[in-house]
XYZ file of C-alpha atoms in Angstrom:
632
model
C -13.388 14.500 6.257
C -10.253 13.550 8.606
C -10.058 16.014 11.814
C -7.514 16.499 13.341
C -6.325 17.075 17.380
C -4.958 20.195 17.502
C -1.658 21.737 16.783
C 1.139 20.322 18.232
C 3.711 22.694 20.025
C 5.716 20.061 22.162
C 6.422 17.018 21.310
C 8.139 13.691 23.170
C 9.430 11.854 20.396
C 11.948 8.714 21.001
C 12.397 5.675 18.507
C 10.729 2.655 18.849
C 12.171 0.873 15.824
C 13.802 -2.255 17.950
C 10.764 -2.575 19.919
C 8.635 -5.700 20.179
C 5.674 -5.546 18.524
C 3.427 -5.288 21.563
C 5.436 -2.775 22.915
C 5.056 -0.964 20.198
C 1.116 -1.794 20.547
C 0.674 0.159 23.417
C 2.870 2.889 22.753
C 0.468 3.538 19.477
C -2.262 3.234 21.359
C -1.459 4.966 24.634
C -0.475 7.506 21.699
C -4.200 7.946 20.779
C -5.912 8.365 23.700
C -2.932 11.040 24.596
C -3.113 12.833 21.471
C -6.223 12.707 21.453
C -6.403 15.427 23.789
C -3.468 17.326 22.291
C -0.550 15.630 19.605
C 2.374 15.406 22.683
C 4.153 12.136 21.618
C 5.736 11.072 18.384
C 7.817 8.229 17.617
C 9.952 6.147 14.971
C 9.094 3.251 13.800
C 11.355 1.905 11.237
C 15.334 1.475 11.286
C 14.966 3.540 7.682
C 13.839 6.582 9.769
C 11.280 7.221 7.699
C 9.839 9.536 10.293
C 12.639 11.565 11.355
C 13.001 13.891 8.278
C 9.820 15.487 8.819
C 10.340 16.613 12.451
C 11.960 19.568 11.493
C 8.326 20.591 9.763
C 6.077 19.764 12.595
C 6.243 23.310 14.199
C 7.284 21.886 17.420
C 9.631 21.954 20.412
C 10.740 17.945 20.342
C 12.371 16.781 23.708
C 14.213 13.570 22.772
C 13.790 10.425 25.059
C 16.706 7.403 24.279
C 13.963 4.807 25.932
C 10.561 4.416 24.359
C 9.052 2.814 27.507
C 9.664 5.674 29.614
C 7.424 7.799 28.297
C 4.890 4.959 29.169
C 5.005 6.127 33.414
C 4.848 9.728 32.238
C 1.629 9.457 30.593
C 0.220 6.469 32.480
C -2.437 8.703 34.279
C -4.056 9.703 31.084
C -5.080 6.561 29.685
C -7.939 4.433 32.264
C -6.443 1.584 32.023
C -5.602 -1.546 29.681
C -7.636 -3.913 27.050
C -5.647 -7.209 27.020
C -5.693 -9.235 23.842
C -5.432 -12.732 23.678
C -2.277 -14.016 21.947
C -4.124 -17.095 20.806
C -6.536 -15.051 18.432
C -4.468 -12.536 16.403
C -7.798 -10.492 15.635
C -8.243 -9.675 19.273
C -5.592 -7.077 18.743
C -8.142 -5.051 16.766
C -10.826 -5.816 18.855
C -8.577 -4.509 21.591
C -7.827 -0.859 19.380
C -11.379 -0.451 19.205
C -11.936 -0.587 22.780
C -9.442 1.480 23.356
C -10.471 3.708 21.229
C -13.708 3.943 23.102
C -12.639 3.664 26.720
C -9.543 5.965 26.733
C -6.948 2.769 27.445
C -3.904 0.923 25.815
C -3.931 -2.606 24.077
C -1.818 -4.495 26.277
C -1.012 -8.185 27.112
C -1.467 -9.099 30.740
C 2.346 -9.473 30.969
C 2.491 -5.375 29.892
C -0.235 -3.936 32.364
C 1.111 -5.490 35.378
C 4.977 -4.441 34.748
C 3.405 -0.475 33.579
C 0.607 -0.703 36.221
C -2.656 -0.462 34.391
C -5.488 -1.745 35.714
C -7.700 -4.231 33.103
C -10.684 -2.265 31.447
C -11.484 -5.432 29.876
C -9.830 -9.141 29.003
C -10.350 -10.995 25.807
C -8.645 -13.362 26.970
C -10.720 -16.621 26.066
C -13.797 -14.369 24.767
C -12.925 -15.736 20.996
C -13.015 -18.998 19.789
C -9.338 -18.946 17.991
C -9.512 -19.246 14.208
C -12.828 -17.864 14.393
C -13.032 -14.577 12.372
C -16.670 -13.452 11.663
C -17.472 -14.653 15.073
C -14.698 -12.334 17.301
C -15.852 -9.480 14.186
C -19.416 -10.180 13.896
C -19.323 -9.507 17.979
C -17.494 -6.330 17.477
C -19.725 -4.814 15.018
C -22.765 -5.943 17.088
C -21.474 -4.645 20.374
C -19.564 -1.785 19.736
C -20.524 -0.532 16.614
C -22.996 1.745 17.507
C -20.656 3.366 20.294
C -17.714 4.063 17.688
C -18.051 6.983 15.501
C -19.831 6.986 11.960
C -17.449 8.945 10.194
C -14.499 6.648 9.840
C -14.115 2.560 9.413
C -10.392 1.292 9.463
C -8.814 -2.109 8.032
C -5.878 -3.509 9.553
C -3.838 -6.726 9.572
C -3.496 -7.558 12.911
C -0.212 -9.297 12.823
C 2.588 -8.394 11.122
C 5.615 -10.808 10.272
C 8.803 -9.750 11.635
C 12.129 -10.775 10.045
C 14.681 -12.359 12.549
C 18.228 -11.809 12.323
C 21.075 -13.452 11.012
C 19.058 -16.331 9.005
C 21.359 -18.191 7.319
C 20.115 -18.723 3.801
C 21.374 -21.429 1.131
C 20.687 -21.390 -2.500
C 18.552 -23.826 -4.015
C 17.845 -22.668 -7.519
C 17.951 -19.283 -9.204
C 16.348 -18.323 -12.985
C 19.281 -15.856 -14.538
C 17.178 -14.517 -17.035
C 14.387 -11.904 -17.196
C 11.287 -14.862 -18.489
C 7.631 -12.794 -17.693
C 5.841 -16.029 -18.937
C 5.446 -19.963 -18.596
C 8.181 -20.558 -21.163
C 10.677 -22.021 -18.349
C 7.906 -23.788 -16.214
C 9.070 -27.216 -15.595
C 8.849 -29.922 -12.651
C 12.594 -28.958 -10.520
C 13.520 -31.456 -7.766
C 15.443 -29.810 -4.907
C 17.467 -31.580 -2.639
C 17.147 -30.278 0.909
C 18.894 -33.361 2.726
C 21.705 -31.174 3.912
C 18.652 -28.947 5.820
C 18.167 -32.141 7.620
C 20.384 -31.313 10.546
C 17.730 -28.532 11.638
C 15.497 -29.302 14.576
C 12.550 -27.276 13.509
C 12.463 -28.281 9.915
C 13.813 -27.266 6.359
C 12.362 -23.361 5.815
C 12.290 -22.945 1.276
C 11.651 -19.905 0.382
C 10.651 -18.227 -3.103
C 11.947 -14.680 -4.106
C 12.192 -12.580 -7.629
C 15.380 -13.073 -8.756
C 14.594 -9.905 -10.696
C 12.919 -7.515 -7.968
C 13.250 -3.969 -10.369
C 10.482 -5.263 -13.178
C 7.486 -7.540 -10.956
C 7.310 -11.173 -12.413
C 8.649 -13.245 -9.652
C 8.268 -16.966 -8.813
C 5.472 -18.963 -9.659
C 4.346 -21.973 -7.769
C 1.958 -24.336 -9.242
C 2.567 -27.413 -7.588
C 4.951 -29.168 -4.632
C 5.265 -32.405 -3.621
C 7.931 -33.655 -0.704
C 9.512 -36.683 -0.432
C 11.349 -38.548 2.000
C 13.622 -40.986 1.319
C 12.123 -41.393 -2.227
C 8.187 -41.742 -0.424
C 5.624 -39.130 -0.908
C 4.629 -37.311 2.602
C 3.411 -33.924 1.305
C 1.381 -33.503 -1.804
C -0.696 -29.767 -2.605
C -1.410 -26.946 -4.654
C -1.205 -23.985 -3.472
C -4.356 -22.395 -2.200
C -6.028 -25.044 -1.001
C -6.812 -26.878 2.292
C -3.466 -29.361 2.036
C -1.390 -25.749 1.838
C -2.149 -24.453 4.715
C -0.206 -26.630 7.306
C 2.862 -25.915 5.260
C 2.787 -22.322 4.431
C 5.013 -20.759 7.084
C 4.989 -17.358 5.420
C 2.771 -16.276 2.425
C 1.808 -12.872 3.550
C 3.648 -11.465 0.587
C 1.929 -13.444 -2.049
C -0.812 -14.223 -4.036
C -2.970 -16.586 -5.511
C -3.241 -16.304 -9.795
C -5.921 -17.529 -11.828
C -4.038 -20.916 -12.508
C -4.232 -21.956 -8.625
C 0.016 -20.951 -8.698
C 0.976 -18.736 -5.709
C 3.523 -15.851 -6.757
C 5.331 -13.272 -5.551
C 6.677 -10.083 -7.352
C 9.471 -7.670 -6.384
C 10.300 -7.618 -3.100
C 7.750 -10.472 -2.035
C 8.584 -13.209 -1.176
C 6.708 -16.646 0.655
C 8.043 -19.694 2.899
C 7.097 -23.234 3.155
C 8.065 -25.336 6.374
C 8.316 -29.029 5.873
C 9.209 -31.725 8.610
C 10.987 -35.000 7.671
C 10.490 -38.040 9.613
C 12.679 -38.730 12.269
C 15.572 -40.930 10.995
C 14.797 -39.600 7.463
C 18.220 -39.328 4.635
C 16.993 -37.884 1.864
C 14.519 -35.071 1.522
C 13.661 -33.764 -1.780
C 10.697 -31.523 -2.942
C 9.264 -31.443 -6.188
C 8.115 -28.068 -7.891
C 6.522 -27.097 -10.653
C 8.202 -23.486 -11.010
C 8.188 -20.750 -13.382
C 9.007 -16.749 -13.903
C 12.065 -15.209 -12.428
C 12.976 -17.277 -9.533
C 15.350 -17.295 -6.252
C 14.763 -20.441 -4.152
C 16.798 -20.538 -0.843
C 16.536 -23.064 2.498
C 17.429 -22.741 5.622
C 16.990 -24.615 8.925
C 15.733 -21.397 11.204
C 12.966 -20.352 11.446
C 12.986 -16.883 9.493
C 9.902 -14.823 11.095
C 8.179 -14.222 13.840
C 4.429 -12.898 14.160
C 3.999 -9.546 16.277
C 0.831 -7.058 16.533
C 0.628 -4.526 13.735
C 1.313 -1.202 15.221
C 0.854 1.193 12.503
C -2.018 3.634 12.157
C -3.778 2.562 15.331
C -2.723 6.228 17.272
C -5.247 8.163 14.711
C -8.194 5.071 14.832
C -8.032 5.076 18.998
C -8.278 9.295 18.515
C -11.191 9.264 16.505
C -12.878 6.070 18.486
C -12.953 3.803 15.154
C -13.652 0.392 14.590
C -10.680 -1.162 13.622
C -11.473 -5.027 11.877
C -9.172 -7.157 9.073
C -12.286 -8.575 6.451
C -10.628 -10.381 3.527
C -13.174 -8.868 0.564
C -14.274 -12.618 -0.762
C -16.507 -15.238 0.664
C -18.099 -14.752 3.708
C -15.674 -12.239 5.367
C -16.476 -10.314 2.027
C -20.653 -10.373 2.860
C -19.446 -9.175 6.471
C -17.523 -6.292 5.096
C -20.174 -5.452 3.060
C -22.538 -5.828 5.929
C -20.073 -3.049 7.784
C -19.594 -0.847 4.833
C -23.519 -0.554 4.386
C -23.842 1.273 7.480
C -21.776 3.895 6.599
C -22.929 7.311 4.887
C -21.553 7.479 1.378
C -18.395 9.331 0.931
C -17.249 8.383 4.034
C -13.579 6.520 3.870
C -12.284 3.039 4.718
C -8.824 3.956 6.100
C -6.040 1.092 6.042
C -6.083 -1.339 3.378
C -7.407 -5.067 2.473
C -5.944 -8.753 2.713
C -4.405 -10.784 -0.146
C -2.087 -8.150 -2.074
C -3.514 -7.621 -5.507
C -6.626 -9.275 -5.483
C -7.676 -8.449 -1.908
C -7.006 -4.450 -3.187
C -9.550 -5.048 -6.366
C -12.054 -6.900 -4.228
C -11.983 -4.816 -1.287
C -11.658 -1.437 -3.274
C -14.712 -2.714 -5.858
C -16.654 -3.610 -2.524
C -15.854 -0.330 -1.216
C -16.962 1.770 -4.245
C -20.206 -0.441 -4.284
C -21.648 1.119 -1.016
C -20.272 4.736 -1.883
C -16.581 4.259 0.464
C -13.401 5.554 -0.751
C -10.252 3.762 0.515
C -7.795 5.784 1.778
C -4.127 3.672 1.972
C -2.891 4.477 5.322
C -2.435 0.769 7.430
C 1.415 1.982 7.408
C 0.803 5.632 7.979
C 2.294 6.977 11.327
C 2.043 9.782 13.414
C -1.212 10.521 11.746
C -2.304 12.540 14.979
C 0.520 14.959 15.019
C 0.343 15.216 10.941
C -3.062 16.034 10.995
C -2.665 19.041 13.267
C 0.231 20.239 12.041
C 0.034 24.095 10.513
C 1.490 24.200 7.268
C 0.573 26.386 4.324
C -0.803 24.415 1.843
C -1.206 26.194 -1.705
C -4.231 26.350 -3.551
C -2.712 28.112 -6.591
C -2.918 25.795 -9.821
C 0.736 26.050 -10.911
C 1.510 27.906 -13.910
C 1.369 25.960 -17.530
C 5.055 25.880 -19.734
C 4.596 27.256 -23.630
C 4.191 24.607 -25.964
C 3.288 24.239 -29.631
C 1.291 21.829 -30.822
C 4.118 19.520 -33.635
C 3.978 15.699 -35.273
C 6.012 14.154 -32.092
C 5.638 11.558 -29.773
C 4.671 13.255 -26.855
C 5.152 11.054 -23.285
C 4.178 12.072 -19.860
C 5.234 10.234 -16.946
C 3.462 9.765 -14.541
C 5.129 7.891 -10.942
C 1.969 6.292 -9.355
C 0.903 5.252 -5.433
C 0.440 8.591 -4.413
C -2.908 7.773 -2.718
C -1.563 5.803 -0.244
C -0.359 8.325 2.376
C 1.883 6.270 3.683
C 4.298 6.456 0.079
C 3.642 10.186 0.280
C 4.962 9.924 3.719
C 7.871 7.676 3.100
C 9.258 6.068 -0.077
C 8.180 9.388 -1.690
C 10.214 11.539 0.365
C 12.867 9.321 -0.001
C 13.120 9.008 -3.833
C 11.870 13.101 -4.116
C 15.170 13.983 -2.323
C 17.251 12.297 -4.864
C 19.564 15.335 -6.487
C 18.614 14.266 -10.053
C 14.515 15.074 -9.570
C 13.446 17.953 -11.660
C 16.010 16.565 -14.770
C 13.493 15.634 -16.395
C 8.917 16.641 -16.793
C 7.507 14.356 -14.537
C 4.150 13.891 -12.454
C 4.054 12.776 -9.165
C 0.876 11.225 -7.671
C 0.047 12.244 -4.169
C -3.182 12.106 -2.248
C -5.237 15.749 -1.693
C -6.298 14.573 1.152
C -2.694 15.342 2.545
C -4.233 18.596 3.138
C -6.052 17.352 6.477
C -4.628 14.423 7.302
C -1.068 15.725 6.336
C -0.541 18.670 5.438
C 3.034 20.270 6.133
C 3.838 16.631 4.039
C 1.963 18.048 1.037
C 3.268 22.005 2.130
C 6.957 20.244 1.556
C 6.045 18.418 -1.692
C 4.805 21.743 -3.196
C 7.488 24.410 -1.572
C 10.248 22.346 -3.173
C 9.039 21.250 -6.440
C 11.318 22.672 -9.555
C 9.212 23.440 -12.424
C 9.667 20.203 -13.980
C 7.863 18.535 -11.454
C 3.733 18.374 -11.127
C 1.795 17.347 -8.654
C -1.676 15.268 -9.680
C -4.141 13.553 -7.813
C -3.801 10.048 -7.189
C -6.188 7.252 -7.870
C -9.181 8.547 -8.223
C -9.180 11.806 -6.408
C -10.452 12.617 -2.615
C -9.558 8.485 -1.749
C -8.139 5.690 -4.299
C -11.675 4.178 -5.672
C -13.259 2.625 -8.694
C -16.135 5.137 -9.774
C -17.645 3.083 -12.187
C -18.807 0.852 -9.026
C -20.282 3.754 -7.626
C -24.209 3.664 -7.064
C -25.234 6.102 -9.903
C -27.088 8.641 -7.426
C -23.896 8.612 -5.218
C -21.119 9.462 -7.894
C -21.492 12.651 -7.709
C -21.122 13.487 -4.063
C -17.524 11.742 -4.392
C -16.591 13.862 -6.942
C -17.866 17.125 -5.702
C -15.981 15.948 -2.647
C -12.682 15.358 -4.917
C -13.317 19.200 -6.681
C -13.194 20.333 -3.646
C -10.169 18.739 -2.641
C -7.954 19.764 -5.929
C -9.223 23.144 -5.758
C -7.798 23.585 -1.399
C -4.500 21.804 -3.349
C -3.911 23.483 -6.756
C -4.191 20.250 -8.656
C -6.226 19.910 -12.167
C -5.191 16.450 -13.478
C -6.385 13.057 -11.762
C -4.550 9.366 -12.300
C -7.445 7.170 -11.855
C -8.518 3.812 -12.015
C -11.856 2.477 -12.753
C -13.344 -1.669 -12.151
C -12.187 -4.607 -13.980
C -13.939 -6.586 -16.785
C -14.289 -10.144 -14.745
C -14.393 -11.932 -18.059
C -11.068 -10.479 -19.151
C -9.688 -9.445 -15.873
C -8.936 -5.885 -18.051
C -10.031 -2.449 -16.864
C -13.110 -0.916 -17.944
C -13.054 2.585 -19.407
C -14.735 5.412 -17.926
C -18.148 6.020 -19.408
C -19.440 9.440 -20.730
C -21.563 9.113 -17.139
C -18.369 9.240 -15.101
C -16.640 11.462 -16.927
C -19.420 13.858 -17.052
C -19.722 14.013 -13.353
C -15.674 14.986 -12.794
C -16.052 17.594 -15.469
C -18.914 18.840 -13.957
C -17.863 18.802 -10.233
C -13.917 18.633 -10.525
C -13.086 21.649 -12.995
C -10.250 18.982 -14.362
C -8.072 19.188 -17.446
C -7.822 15.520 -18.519
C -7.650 11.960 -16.938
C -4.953 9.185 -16.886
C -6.936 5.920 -16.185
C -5.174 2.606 -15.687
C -4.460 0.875 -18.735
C -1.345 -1.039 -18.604
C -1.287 -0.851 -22.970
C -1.550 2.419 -22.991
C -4.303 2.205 -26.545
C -7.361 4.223 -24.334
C -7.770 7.589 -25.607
C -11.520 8.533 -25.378
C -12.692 12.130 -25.330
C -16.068 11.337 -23.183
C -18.007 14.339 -22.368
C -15.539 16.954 -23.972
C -12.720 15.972 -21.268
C -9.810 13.565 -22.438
C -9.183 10.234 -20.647
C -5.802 8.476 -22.315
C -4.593 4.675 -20.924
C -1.880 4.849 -19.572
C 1.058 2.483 -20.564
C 2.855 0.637 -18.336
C 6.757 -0.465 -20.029
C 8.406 -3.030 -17.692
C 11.778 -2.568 -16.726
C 14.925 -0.029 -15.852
C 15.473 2.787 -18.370
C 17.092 1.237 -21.394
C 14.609 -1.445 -21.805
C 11.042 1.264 -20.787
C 13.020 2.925 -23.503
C 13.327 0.008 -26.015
C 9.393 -0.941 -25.370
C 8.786 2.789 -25.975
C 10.341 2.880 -29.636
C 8.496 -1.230 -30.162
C 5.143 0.801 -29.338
C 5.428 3.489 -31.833
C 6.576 1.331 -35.103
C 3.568 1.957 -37.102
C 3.221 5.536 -36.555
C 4.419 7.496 -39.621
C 4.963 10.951 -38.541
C 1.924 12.747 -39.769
C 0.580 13.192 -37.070
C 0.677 13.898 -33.100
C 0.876 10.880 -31.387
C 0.528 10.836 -27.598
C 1.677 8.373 -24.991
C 0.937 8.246 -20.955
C 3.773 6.464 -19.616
C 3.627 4.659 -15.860
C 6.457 4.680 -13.775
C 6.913 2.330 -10.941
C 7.022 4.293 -7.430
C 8.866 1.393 -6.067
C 11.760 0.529 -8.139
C 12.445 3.853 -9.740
C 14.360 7.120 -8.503
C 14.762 10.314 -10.247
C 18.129 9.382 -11.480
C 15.828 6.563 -13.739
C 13.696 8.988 -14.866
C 16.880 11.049 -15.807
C 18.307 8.175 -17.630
C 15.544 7.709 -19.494
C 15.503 11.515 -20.318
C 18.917 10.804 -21.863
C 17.721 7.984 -23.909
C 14.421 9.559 -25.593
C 15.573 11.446 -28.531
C 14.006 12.210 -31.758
C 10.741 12.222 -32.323
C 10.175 11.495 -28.623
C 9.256 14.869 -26.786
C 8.825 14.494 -22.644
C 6.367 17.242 -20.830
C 4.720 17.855 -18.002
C 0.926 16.249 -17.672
C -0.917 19.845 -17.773
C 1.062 20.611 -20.845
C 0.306 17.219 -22.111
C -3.341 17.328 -21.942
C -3.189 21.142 -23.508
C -1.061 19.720 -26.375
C -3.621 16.653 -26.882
C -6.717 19.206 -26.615
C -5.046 21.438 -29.431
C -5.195 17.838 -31.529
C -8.264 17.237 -30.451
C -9.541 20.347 -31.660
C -10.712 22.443 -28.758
């Protein structure tokens, strides 16, 4: 499903993390056609080193290099020469992978090939009208479509915003207290007049004041004032936005036209003030946990996106960036529905939340699973590395079946590669893991595309720790979007998957109900085809309340529930959840933990806190424990 390039036995690895974003362009690129060949150059890309850990488990003699760019003159020869993309249409810079891809050259401006020497393969310059996306993609799916290969199609932004340094930040407004709903929404006037002083506007940006529990700032409306007279006047989302969004990559539109941003999000506005103006005040209607700040600098700046583009230039993919609504959406379908089914969509979609449930539903409609990977790096020497992966199913604690409240938690994202590959290893190195029974979700598709990643997850797992498939299997899709006489080829294609990686149990999510935005269940139909092709032992389907526990097809599915929060309070909604149950019976609860704000030494915590009649185990135990009440 995802060759690789061969094993890699020397490697010329330097960091890249301070780069410029075209530099780091054609590095990635010039990476693909090299590797492509045979894996010989890996790099870093983040300050976190998120990719140094994992040298040691390559296999490979690494000769370290302190500057990136060298390595550009030592492998100049091997790539024909350079696409330039034109700065003035950010989508050329996929347009320019895919060429790459399929003439054996680096992405480059013109500025790059003349200082490196590469001669121009081709020059987008001007070939796009700029702001004109199904034009520069409907050209690249008409003209080089049918010279890419079949067997892959890759999503990626092609920008990327880039913090800039020491941004001097004042704050405007902050909520101190954890409100999830519209109960604090009111009008707030902000007075930026002391911003005033900036020559490139006031800069206001919205953050969670709570970033650990997702229900961040709220935006419904803004109006700007200078000296007491309207000048700006929108809601977000539409047309009057746009010119004053400087930064809303992070954030999302909701259902009541309010843009919001959870956790770590965050989104800008940029206003300008009349020349000579004294007082400049902006009107908001606000709500949820909010951290407003201003500042007179411009915070960002917009680069290429560098990430993934080593393995789509090896495997001569066609690289586009297809928002899943409107008519970018009836393009991507267009694209998808020239695809054989099973075959994956690697990167990811647009628009946060929604673009994932549009583009994944749109996906699963013409038989595609979505593999996660637009921040996955090094994906050519990862895929060739040797590294024992273990097939064994791993062996099932004692337990007897008692009136408790059993809870198994479960630490989701582990389809996206690019968690297994870095906040994963992270937070799976914390000293506390293995305290307490918990699942980890990771992708069995690590076994191609990653495998000495998977080899580590598995060689160093204590037997508290279980490894399940992430959403919904082989690739994170919605099966009940599937075309019926498809389904089963994906999940023959997942059984075979969990059986090469010793996993039984599958997190899994499913379509949403449009009229109440809530998930669907699987239907005896689904659930008949895993049992049939998958050999698992239960599913955990996205739930958020945690009240689905259906037994379709003589295999159990059970909601999982999703408790917001650090420890003590997951622990306090825990104990709300159960007040009506009475102790006669088993009672049985899949709880979700949140990859991104939660380490082991949470889950430890929590451990601590859930006494009597709360019982933690492991998932397979789980699902034996609900079988025995089930009455197999």
């Amino acid at each position: 499903l995802l060759p690789n390039f061969g094993r890699p036995t020397r490697l010329d690895y330097a960091d890249v993390s301070t780069l410029h974003g075209n530099d780091q362009l054609l590095l990635t690129t010039l990476q693909g056609v090299v590797n492509r060949r045979n894996p010989r150059l890996y790099f870093n890309f983040n300050e976190e080193n998120f990719d140094v850990p994992w040298l040691d488990s390559l296999g490979a003699r690494i000769t370290r290099h302190d500057n990136a760019l060298d390595l550009v003159a030592r492998y100049r020869r091997e790539a024909r020469g350079a696409i330039l993309h034109d700065p003035d249409v950010p989508d050329s810079v996929n347009v320019a992978t895919t060429l790459a891809g399929l003439e054996g050259a680096v992405a480059a401006t013109a500025e790059q090939a003349a200082e490196h020497g590469f001669k121009t393969i081709a020059d987008l310059r001007g070939r796009f009208k700029p702001g004109d996306v199904l034009g520069t993609y409907r050209w690249q799916l008409d003209n080089l479509f049918p010279r890419c290969t079949h067997a892959l199609l890759s999503g990626l932004p092609p920008t990327r915003t880039v913090s800039v340094e020491d941004v001097r930040w004042r704050e405007v407004a902050r909520e101190t207290e954890r409100i999830r709903d519209t109960s604090n929404r009111e009008v707030r006037t902000f007075d930026l007049s002391r911003e005033l002083s900036g020559e490139d506007g006031v800069y206001l940006r919205f953050q969670d004041s709570f970033s650990d529990d997702g229900w961040g700032p709220s935006v419904g409306a803004v109006t700007v004032k200078a000296d007491g007279k309207e000048i700006v006047s929108f809601t977000p989302g539409t047309d009057a936005e746009e010119p004053h969004l400087f930064d809303g990559v992070n954030s999302s539109i909701g259902a009541d036209n309010n843009r919001f941003s959870d956790g770590g999000g965050y989104f800008v506005y940029r206003f300008t003030a009349p020349e000579g103006t004294q007082q400049l005040t902006v009107d908001v209607d606000l709500w949820n946990q909010f951290l407003v700040t201003a500042t007179t600098t411009a915070p960002t700046r917009i680069e290429p996106f560098p990430y993934f583009r080593d393995y789509t230039v090896a495997m001569r993919a066609m690289v586009f960036w297809l928002p899943p609504s409107g008519q970018t959406g009836e393009l991507l379908d267009e694209i998808l529905g020239k695809v054989e089914p099973t075959t994956p969509y690697a990167g990811w979609f647009s628009n946060d939340v929604a673009g994932e449930w549009g583009g994944v539903d749109r996906a699963s409609q013409h038989a595609v699973e979505v593999i996660p990977a637009d921040y996955y790096m090094n994906a050519t020497v990862h895929a060739g590395v040797h590294a024992k992966v273990s097939d064994r199913v791993p062996p099932r604690p004692r337990a007897t079946l008692r009136n408790r409240v059993y809870v198994t938690l479960t630490v989701g994202e582990g389809d996206n590669v690019q968690y297994c590959q870095r906040r994963m290893r992270q937070i799976w190195d914390d000293d506390k893991r293995g305290e307490v029974p918990t699942n980890w979700t990771v992708s069995p598709l690590l076994a191609e595309i990653g495998p000495a990643i998977l080899a580590y997850f598995q060689r160093t797992a204590t037997p508290n720790d279980l490894l399940i498939a992430g959403p919904s299997g082989a690739g994170y899709t919605y099966p009940g979007s599937w075309p019926k006489e498809a389904l089963d080829a994906y999940t023959k294609l997942t059984g075979q998957f969990l059986r090469r990686t010793g996993m039984d149990l599958v997190y899994a999510y499913n379509h949403r109900n449009e009229e109440d935005d809530g998930w669907v269940a699987f239907d005896e139909r689904i659930v008949r085809s895993y049992k049939k092709n998958t050999g698992l032992r239960g599913i955990i389907q996205s739930w958020e309340t945690g009240d689905l526990q259906i037994d379709p097809a003589g295999l159990p599915v059970i909601g999982n529930f999703m408790p917001q929060g650090k420890a003590q309070e997951y622990h306090d909604t825990l104990v709300k959840h159960i007040e009506g149950w009475d102790g006669s019976k088993p009672l049985f609860i899949a709880g979700a933990v949140n990859a991104w704000n939660w380490s082991p030494s949470d889950l430890a915590e929590l451990g601590t806190l859930l006494g009597d009649p709360f019982e933690i185990v492991r998932g397979d135990v789980f699902f034996k424990l609900l079988g025995d009440h089930l009455g197999r």
